[in-house]
C-alpha positions as a printed Julia matrix, in Angstrom:
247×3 Matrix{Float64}:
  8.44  -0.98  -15.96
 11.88  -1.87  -17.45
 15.3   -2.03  -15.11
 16.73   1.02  -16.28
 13.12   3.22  -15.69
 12.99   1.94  -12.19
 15.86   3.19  -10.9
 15.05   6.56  -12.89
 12.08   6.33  -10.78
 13.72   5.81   -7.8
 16.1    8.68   -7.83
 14.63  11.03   -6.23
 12.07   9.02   -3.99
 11.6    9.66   -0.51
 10.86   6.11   -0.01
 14.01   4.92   -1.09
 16.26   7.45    0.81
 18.23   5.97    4.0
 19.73   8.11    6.36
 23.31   6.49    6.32
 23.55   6.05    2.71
 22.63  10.24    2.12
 24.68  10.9     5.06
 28.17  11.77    3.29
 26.94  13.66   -0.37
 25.34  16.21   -0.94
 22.09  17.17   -2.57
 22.32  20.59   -4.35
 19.8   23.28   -3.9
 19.21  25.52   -7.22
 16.86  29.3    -7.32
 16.61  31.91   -9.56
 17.23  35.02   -8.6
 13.77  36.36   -7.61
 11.98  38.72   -9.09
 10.2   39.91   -5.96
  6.88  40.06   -7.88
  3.91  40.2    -5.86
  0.2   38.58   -6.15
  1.37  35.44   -7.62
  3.72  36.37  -10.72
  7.58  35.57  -10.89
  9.67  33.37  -12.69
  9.89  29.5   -12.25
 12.36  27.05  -14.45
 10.88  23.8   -14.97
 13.37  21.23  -15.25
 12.62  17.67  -16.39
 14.92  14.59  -16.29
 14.93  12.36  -19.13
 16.8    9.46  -17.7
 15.57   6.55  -20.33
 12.86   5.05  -21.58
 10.32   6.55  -23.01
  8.62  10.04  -23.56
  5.41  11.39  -21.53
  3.39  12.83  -24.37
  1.31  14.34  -21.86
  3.88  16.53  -21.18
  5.94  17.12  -24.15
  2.3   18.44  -25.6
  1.14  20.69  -22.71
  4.76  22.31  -22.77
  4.3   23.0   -26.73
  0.49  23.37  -26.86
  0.96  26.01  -23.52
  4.03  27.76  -24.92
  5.89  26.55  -22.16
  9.5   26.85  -21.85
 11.76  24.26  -19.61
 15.01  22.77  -19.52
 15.18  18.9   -20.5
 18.17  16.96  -18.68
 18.59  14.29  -21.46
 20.99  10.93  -21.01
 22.65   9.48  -23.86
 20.36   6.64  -23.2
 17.09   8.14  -23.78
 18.09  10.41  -27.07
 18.81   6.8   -28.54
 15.46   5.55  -27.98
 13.27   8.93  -28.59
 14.14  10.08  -31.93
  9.95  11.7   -32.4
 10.1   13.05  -28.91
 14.04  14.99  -29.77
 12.46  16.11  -33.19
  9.67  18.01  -31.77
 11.78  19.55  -29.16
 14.56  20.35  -31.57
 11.41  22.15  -33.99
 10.87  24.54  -30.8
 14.07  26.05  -29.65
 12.42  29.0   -28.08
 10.95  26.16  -25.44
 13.04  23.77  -24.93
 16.88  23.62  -23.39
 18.44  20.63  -23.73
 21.02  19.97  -21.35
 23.42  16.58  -20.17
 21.81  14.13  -17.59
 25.26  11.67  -18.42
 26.02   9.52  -20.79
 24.44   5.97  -18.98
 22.39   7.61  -15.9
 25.06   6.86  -13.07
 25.37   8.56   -9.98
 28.02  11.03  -10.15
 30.15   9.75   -7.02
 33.97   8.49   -7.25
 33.95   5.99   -4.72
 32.24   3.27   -4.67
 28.59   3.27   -3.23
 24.9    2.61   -4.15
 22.94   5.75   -4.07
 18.7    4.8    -4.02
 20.11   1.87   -4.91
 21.76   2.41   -7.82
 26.0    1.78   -8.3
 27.77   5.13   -8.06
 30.4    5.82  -10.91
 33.22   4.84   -8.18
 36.14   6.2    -9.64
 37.49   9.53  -10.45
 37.69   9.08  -14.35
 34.34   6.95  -14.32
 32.57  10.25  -12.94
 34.54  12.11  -15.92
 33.11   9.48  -18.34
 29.72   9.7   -17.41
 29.57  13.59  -17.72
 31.68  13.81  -20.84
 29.66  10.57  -22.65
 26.85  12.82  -22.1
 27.98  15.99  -23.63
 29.21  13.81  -26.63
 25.66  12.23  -27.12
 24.11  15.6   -27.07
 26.58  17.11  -29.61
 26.3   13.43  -31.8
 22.51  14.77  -31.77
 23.14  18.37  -32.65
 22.08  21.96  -31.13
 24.4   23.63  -28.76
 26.6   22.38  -26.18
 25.34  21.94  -22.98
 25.95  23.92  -20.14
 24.72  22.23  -17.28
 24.86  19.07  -15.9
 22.53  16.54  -13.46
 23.42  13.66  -12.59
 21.69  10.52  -12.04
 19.8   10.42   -8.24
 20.75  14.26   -8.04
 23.2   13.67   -5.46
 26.94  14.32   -5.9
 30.05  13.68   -3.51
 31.76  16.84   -2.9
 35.29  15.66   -4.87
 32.86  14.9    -7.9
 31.25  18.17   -7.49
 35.04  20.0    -7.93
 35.22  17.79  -11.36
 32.21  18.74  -12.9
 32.81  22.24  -12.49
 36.17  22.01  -13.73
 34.69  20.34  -16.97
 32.84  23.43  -17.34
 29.45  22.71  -16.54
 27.3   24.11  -14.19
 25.16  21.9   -11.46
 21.97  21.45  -11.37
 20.13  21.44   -8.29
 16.35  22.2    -7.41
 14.31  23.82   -4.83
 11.06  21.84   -5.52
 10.72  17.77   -6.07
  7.78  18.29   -8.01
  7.22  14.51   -8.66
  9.25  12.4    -5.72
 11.14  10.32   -8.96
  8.12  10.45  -11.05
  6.21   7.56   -8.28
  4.01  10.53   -6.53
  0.52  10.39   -7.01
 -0.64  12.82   -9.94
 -2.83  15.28   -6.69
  0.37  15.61   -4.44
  2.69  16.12   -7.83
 -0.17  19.04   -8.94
  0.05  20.62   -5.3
  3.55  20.35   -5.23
  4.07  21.89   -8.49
  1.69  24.24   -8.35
  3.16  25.99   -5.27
  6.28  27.08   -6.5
  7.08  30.38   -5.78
  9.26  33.19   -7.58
 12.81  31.72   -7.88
 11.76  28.29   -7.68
 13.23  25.1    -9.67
 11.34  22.59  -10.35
 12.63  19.06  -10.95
 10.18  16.5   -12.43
 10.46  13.62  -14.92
  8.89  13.38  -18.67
 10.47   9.36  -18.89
  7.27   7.99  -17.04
  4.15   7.59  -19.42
  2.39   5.1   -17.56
  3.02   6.86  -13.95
 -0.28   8.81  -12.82
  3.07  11.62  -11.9
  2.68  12.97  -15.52
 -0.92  13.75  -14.87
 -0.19  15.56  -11.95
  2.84  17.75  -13.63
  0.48  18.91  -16.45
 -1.99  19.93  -13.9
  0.55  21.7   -11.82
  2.22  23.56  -14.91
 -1.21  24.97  -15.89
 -2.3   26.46  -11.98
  1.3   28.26  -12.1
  0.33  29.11  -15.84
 -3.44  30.36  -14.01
 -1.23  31.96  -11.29
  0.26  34.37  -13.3
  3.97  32.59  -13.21
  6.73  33.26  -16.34
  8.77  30.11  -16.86
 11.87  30.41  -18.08
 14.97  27.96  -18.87
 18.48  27.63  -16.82
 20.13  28.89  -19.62
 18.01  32.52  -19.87
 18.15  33.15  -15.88
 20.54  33.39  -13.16
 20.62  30.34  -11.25
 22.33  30.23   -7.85
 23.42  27.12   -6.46
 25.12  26.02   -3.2
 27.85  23.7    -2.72
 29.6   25.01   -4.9
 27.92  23.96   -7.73
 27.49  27.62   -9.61
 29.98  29.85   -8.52
């Protein structure tokens, strides 16, 4: 696995977390509004990072093949390097939502830190950089502006937070690690997935062919699908954040 994939992967795992280095930013929450369907319906948003690398076909086919809508956090990074992958989700634009995941995949924090590892922005105007190099790959790619933004790791100092909202985007968080950085185990990433509730948002990766993770977020996608769940994208539902990161 190349440099940059790793520390996709290692984002969002709980291996990599340590107390001290979380203890100071914050990790956004996101739900939808719920629906307060019974028996098993509801809505769910999928959300899948797209840090760099490459492009889980298992995925990308299942969403198409299953009619199933989610919102794809994209760095400039990966729509370089997955030209097929941004054609087929550009041919569907009642699925997919693409939205900005930064211009490099840096942690959106202005002072200088390593989050799971990985260097924060550090600055200020390196945190603007990152969000607005992202924005300006999407639009260099076409389709709409994007409205929201993750950044890299998913964790944010509180400063950086205030920034990002006064570019204009919208943060977002999740309620469900569906895939702990795309290094769980394709059973645990089906259970996980496939217990989401009504007003759940799932955060998973579709950067990872090779990880057994993709296995598991195809299987969990189709027991919600079974279940009776609606997915739907950021952009069609109301998403409500903490930390400031909606409001």
């Amino acid at each position: 696995m190349g440099f940059r994939n790793f520390l996709c992967a290692m984002a969002l795992s709980p291996l990599a977390a340590s107390a001290g280095n979380a203890a100071t930013l914050l990790e956004p929450t996101l739900h939808l509004k719920p629906q307060g369907v019974e028996g098993g319906g509801g809505r769910v948003a999928l959300t899948l990072d797209a840090c760099g690398g490459k492009t889980d076909t298992r995925i990308l086919s299942a969403l198409v093949d299953n009619k199933i809508p989610a919102t794809i956090f994209v760095t400039g990074i990966w729509l370089k390097r997955n030209a097929e992958a941004l054609e087929i989700m550009r041919a569907h634009p009642d699925l997919f939502e693409l939205e900005n995941h930064g211009g490099r995949h840096i942690p959106a924090v202005d002072a200088p830190r390593k989050i799971y590892g990985i260097r924060s922005a550090g600055s200020p105007d390196a945190v603007q950089a990152e969000v607005q190099s992202g924005a300006a790959a999407l639009a260099r790619a076409g389709g709409p502006a994007p409205k929201w933004f993750r950044g890299a790791t998913a964790e944010y100092s509180p400063s950086a937070i205030a920034m990002i909202r006064r570019l204009g985007f919208k943060i977002a968080g999740f309620s469900i690690n569906g895939d702990g950085g795309s290094l769980l185990g394709a059973k645990e990433t089906a259970r996980r997935i496939g217990a989401a509730k009504d007003g759940d948002v799932i955060i998973a990766h579709i950067n990872q062919p090779t990880h057994a993770a993709g296995e598991g977020v195809v299987q969990g996608l189709l027991a919600l699908k079974q279940k009776g769940m609606t997915f739907v994208r950021l952009d069609d539902a109301e998403g409500i954040g903490n930390d400031g990161t909606t409001d």
